[in-house]
Coordinates of C-alpha atoms in Angstrom, one line a residue:
M1 CA -5.5 13.9 7.4
K2 CA -5.0 11.3 10.2
Q3 CA -1.6 9.8 10.8
V4 CA -0.5 6.2 11.1
L5 CA 2.5 5.3 13.3
L6 CA 4.7 3.1 11.1
S7 CA 7.5 2.7 13.7
K8 CA 8.4 4.3 17.0
D9 CA 10.0 7.2 15.2
L10 CA 8.1 7.4 11.9
S11 CA 4.5 8.5 11.4
A12 CA 2.8 9.1 8.0
S13 CA -0.4 10.1 6.4
E14 CA -3.2 7.3 6.3
V15 CA -3.5 7.9 2.6
A16 CA -0.3 7.5 0.5
M17 CA 0.4 8.6 -3.0
G18 CA 1.2 5.6 -5.3
C19 CA 3.5 6.8 -8.2
M20 CA 3.2 3.8 -10.4
R21 CA 1.5 5.7 -13.2
I22 CA 3.0 9.1 -12.8
D23 CA 4.9 8.8 -16.1
S24 CA 1.6 8.5 -18.0
A25 CA -0.5 11.1 -16.0
K26 CA -2.7 13.3 -18.2
E27 CA -2.1 16.1 -15.7
A28 CA 1.3 17.5 -15.0
P29 CA 3.3 15.5 -12.5
E30 CA 4.0 18.6 -10.5
K31 CA 0.3 19.2 -10.1
I32 CA -0.3 15.6 -9.1
I33 CA 2.3 15.8 -6.4
E34 CA 1.3 19.2 -5.1
T35 CA -2.4 18.1 -4.9
A36 CA -1.3 15.2 -2.8
L37 CA 0.7 17.4 -0.5
E38 CA -2.2 20.0 -0.2
S39 CA -4.5 17.1 0.8
G40 CA -2.2 16.2 3.7
I41 CA -0.5 13.3 2.0
N42 CA 3.2 13.1 3.0
F43 CA 3.9 9.5 1.8
F44 CA 5.0 8.6 -1.8
D45 CA 5.3 5.0 -2.9
H46 CA 7.6 3.9 -5.7
A47 CA 9.2 0.8 -7.1
D48 CA 12.3 0.4 -9.2
I49 CA 10.2 -1.3 -12.0
Y50 CA 7.5 1.5 -12.3
G51 CA 7.8 2.9 -15.7
G52 CA 11.1 1.1 -16.1
G53 CA 12.5 3.6 -13.6
K54 CA 10.9 6.6 -15.3
C55 CA 8.4 7.2 -12.4
E56 CA 11.3 7.6 -9.8
E57 CA 13.1 10.0 -12.3
I58 CA 10.0 12.2 -12.7
F59 CA 9.6 12.3 -8.9
G60 CA 13.3 12.9 -8.4
D61 CA 13.2 15.9 -10.9
Y62 CA 10.5 17.4 -8.8
L63 CA 12.4 16.8 -5.5
K64 CA 15.5 18.4 -7.0
D65 CA 13.5 21.6 -7.6
H66 CA 11.9 21.4 -4.1
N67 CA 14.8 20.4 -1.9
S68 CA 13.2 21.8 1.2
L69 CA 10.5 19.2 1.0
R70 CA 12.7 16.2 1.5
D71 CA 12.7 16.1 5.3
K72 CA 8.9 16.7 5.2
I73 CA 7.9 13.7 3.1
I74 CA 8.4 10.0 3.3
I75 CA 9.7 8.0 0.2
Q76 CA 9.2 4.4 -0.1
T77 CA 10.5 2.2 -2.9
K78 CA 10.5 -1.5 -3.7
C79 CA 12.9 -4.0 -5.3
G80 CA 13.2 -7.6 -6.1
I81 CA 11.2 -8.1 -9.4
R82 CA 13.3 -8.7 -12.4
S83 CA 12.5 -9.8 -16.0
G84 CA 11.2 -13.3 -15.6
F85 CA 12.3 -14.0 -12.0
F86 CA 12.6 -12.6 -8.5
D87 CA 15.9 -11.6 -6.9
F88 CA 16.6 -11.1 -3.2
S89 CA 20.4 -11.5 -3.6
K90 CA 22.5 -9.1 -1.6
E91 CA 24.0 -7.7 -4.9
H92 CA 20.7 -7.0 -6.5
I93 CA 19.1 -5.4 -3.4
I94 CA 22.0 -3.1 -3.0
S95 CA 22.4 -2.3 -6.7
S96 CA 18.6 -1.6 -6.9
V97 CA 18.7 0.9 -4.0
D98 CA 21.7 2.7 -5.5
A99 CA 19.9 3.0 -8.8
S100 CA 16.6 4.2 -7.1
L101 CA 18.6 6.8 -5.1
K102 CA 20.2 8.1 -8.3
R103 CA 16.8 8.4 -10.1
L104 CA 15.0 9.9 -7.0
K105 CA 18.0 12.3 -6.6
T106 CA 18.0 11.8 -2.8
D107 CA 20.6 10.5 -0.3
Y108 CA 18.3 8.1 1.4
I109 CA 15.1 6.1 1.1
D110 CA 12.8 6.2 4.2
I111 CA 11.4 2.6 3.6
L112 CA 12.5 -0.2 1.3
L113 CA 10.1 -3.1 0.5
L114 CA 10.9 -6.5 -0.9
H115 CA 8.4 -6.5 -3.7
R116 CA 7.4 -10.1 -4.3
P117 CA 8.5 -13.3 -2.5
D118 CA 11.6 -14.9 -3.9
T119 CA 11.4 -18.6 -3.2
L120 CA 15.2 -18.7 -3.6
M121 CA 15.7 -16.1 -0.9
E122 CA 18.5 -16.7 1.7
P123 CA 17.6 -14.8 4.8
E124 CA 21.3 -14.3 5.8
E125 CA 21.9 -12.7 2.4
V126 CA 19.0 -10.3 2.8
A127 CA 20.2 -9.5 6.3
Q128 CA 23.6 -8.6 4.9
A129 CA 22.1 -6.2 2.4
F130 CA 19.8 -4.6 4.9
D131 CA 22.7 -4.1 7.4
E132 CA 24.9 -2.6 4.7
L133 CA 22.1 -0.2 3.5
E134 CA 21.3 0.9 7.0
S135 CA 24.8 1.5 8.2
A136 CA 25.5 3.5 5.0
G137 CA 22.4 5.6 5.7
K138 CA 20.8 4.7 2.5
V139 CA 17.7 3.1 3.9
R140 CA 16.1 3.9 7.2
H141 CA 13.3 1.3 7.5
F142 CA 12.4 -2.0 5.9
G143 CA 9.3 -3.9 4.9
V144 CA 7.9 -6.4 2.5
S145 CA 5.1 -6.6 -0.1
N146 CA 2.8 -9.6 -0.9
H147 CA 4.3 -11.8 1.7
N148 CA 2.5 -14.2 4.0
P149 CA 3.3 -14.5 7.7
M150 CA 5.7 -17.5 7.4
Q151 CA 7.7 -15.8 4.7
I152 CA 8.1 -12.8 7.1
E153 CA 9.0 -15.1 9.9
L154 CA 11.7 -16.8 7.7
L155 CA 13.1 -13.3 7.0
K156 CA 13.2 -12.5 10.7
T157 CA 15.4 -15.6 11.4
A158 CA 18.3 -13.4 10.1
V159 CA 17.2 -9.9 9.5
K160 CA 17.5 -7.8 12.7
Q161 CA 15.8 -4.6 11.5
P162 CA 12.0 -4.5 12.3
I163 CA 9.8 -5.5 9.3
I164 CA 7.3 -2.6 9.6
I165 CA 5.1 -3.0 6.6
N166 CA 3.4 -5.5 4.3
Q167 CA 1.9 -4.0 1.1
M168 CA -0.9 -6.3 -0.1
Q169 CA -3.9 -6.0 -2.3
F170 CA -6.9 -5.0 -0.2
S171 CA -10.2 -3.4 -1.1
I172 CA -13.9 -3.9 -0.6
T173 CA -14.0 -6.4 -3.4
E174 CA -10.6 -8.0 -2.7
S175 CA -10.9 -8.7 1.1
G176 CA -10.2 -12.4 1.4
M177 CA -8.1 -11.8 4.4
V178 CA -11.2 -10.6 6.2
T179 CA -13.6 -13.1 4.7
S180 CA -11.5 -16.2 5.7
G181 CA -11.3 -14.8 9.2
L182 CA -15.2 -14.4 9.4
N183 CA -15.7 -18.0 8.2
V184 CA -13.7 -19.9 10.8
N185 CA -15.0 -23.4 11.4
M186 CA -17.1 -23.3 8.2
K187 CA -17.0 -25.7 5.3
N188 CA -17.6 -23.2 2.5
D189 CA -15.5 -21.4 -0.1
E190 CA -15.3 -18.4 2.0
S191 CA -13.4 -20.3 4.7
L192 CA -10.5 -21.0 2.5
M193 CA -7.4 -19.2 3.7
H194 CA -5.1 -17.9 1.0
D195 CA -3.0 -15.5 3.1
G196 CA -2.2 -17.4 6.2
S197 CA -4.1 -15.2 8.7
A198 CA -2.1 -12.2 7.4
I199 CA -4.4 -9.6 8.8
E200 CA -4.2 -11.0 12.3
Y201 CA -0.5 -11.5 12.0
L202 CA -0.1 -7.8 11.2
R203 CA -2.1 -6.8 14.2
I204 CA -0.2 -9.0 16.5
N205 CA 3.1 -7.8 15.3
N206 CA 2.1 -4.1 15.1
M207 CA 2.8 -3.9 11.4
T208 CA 1.2 -1.7 8.9
L209 CA -1.1 -3.1 6.1
Q210 CA -0.6 -1.0 3.0
A211 CA -3.5 -1.6 0.6
W212 CA -2.5 -1.5 -3.0
S213 CA -5.1 -1.2 -5.7
P214 CA -7.7 -0.3 -3.1
F215 CA -10.4 0.6 -5.7
Q216 CA -9.7 -2.1 -8.2
A217 CA -11.9 -5.2 -8.9
G218 CA -9.5 -8.1 -8.9
F219 CA -6.0 -8.1 -10.2
F220 CA -6.0 -4.8 -12.3
K221 CA -9.5 -5.5 -13.7
G222 CA -10.6 -2.0 -13.5
P223 CA -12.4 0.0 -10.8
F224 CA -15.4 -1.4 -9.1
I225 CA -16.7 2.2 -8.3
G226 CA -19.0 3.1 -11.1
N227 CA -19.1 -0.4 -12.4
K228 CA -22.9 -0.7 -11.8
E229 CA -23.2 -3.6 -14.3
K230 CA -21.1 -6.0 -12.2
Y231 CA -21.4 -4.3 -8.8
P232 CA -24.9 -2.7 -8.8
E233 CA -25.6 -3.2 -5.0
L234 CA -22.2 -2.1 -3.9
N235 CA -22.3 1.1 -6.0
E236 CA -25.8 1.8 -4.7
K237 CA -24.6 1.5 -1.1
L238 CA -21.5 3.5 -1.7
E239 CA -23.6 6.3 -3.2
E240 CA -26.1 6.1 -0.3
L241 CA -23.3 6.4 2.3
A242 CA -21.6 9.2 0.3
K243 CA -24.7 11.3 0.8
K244 CA -24.9 10.4 4.5
Y245 CA -21.3 11.3 5.1
D246 CA -21.2 14.3 2.7
A247 CA -18.5 12.7 0.5
E248 CA -17.9 10.9 -2.7
P249 CA -18.3 7.1 -3.2
I250 CA -14.4 6.8 -3.5
S251 CA -14.1 8.6 -0.2
I252 CA -16.3 5.9 1.4
A253 CA -14.3 3.1 -0.2
S254 CA -11.1 4.7 1.2
A255 CA -12.8 5.1 4.7
W256 CA -13.8 1.4 4.6
I257 CA -10.3 0.2 4.5
L258 CA -9.1 2.6 7.2
R259 CA -12.0 1.7 9.5
H260 CA -10.7 -1.8 10.0
P261 CA -8.6 -2.0 13.3
V262 CA -5.5 -3.3 11.4
K263 CA -3.1 -0.4 11.2
S264 CA -3.4 0.6 7.5
Q265 CA -2.6 2.9 4.8
V266 CA -4.5 3.4 1.5
I267 CA -2.1 3.5 -1.5
S268 CA -3.9 5.8 -3.9
G269 CA -2.7 5.4 -7.5
S270 CA -5.0 7.9 -9.0
M271 CA -3.5 10.6 -11.3
N272 CA -6.7 12.7 -11.2
T273 CA -6.4 15.6 -8.8
K274 CA -10.1 15.6 -7.8
R275 CA -10.0 11.9 -7.0
I276 CA -6.8 12.4 -5.0
R277 CA -8.6 14.9 -2.8
D278 CA -11.7 12.7 -2.6
I279 CA -9.6 9.6 -1.6
A280 CA -7.8 11.7 1.0
K281 CA -11.1 12.7 2.5
G282 CA -11.6 9.1 3.5
S283 CA -9.2 9.5 6.3
D284 CA -11.6 11.9 8.0
I285 CA -14.7 9.7 7.8
N286 CA -15.4 7.3 10.6
L287 CA -17.8 4.7 9.3
S288 CA -20.1 3.0 11.9
R289 CA -19.8 -0.7 12.4
E290 CA -23.2 -1.1 10.8
D291 CA -22.2 0.8 7.7
W292 CA -18.9 -1.0 7.4
Y293 CA -20.7 -4.5 7.3
A294 CA -23.4 -3.1 5.1
I295 CA -20.7 -2.2 2.5
Y296 CA -19.1 -5.6 2.9
R297 CA -22.4 -7.4 2.3
A298 CA -23.2 -5.2 -0.6
A299 CA -20.0 -6.4 -2.3
G300 CA -21.5 -9.9 -2.4
Y301 CA -20.1 -11.3 0.7
R302 CA -22.2 -13.5 3.0
L303 CA -21.9 -13.6 6.8
P304 CA -22.0 -17.1 8.2

């Protein structure tokens, strides 16, 4: 498993384990976590809202029984989404972290992300929360999720800690950040920019793009892999390249994300042990430039 340098003192596996569904896994959570570890995954992504907190509790129970693992793994969690609104108040950020620490049964969180933009955010208030959490040793690094470049810049007017991550939806079929960049100076639908040059911003600022739902078609509309009715050409190309690289189609889809020069991680949310191993294999596949673009075109995108 290749590593990605998240900050000057923190590196992690290119494939991360997303724990959003660990409370409903058909296989035992212990087996899911151990398969990830055996596959070279040392990064586990959580959020305070996943399973209403149950997902963090399940992981915390495992961690309690395997204390020696704590300094070998990276735990990330997110906060800011509440019932019917978003909340980046100092009080809520700190109380959310305290609750996550209790559920995860750990003294510190390696990375805290602000989950969805709060339009009522006061950067100074977020900065106070981050300072307090950092000085108390409760959080070591900070990032955001689903933020555009200007929202990050607004945060940085007060927050002194580096914002090292932006977790965004990114996959073969959800690659608008790439598409708008390819269609500069064009008057077509593909040229519309929805994310404010997010992928270029991340590269300029040496931030990591964490790809959530990397195998989903749209916003939780089901996987595109195997959906030959809607994505026949894409699945044909993935199967063709899976044979070429001695892998599975989902390995190729994972490798497609990691092939882009933006510093990235694939957040695998699968609760299937075979799929976890196949997704992890994507880190070891180096797609050629021709194959990368062939997959992109097979997804229905046009080059200008």
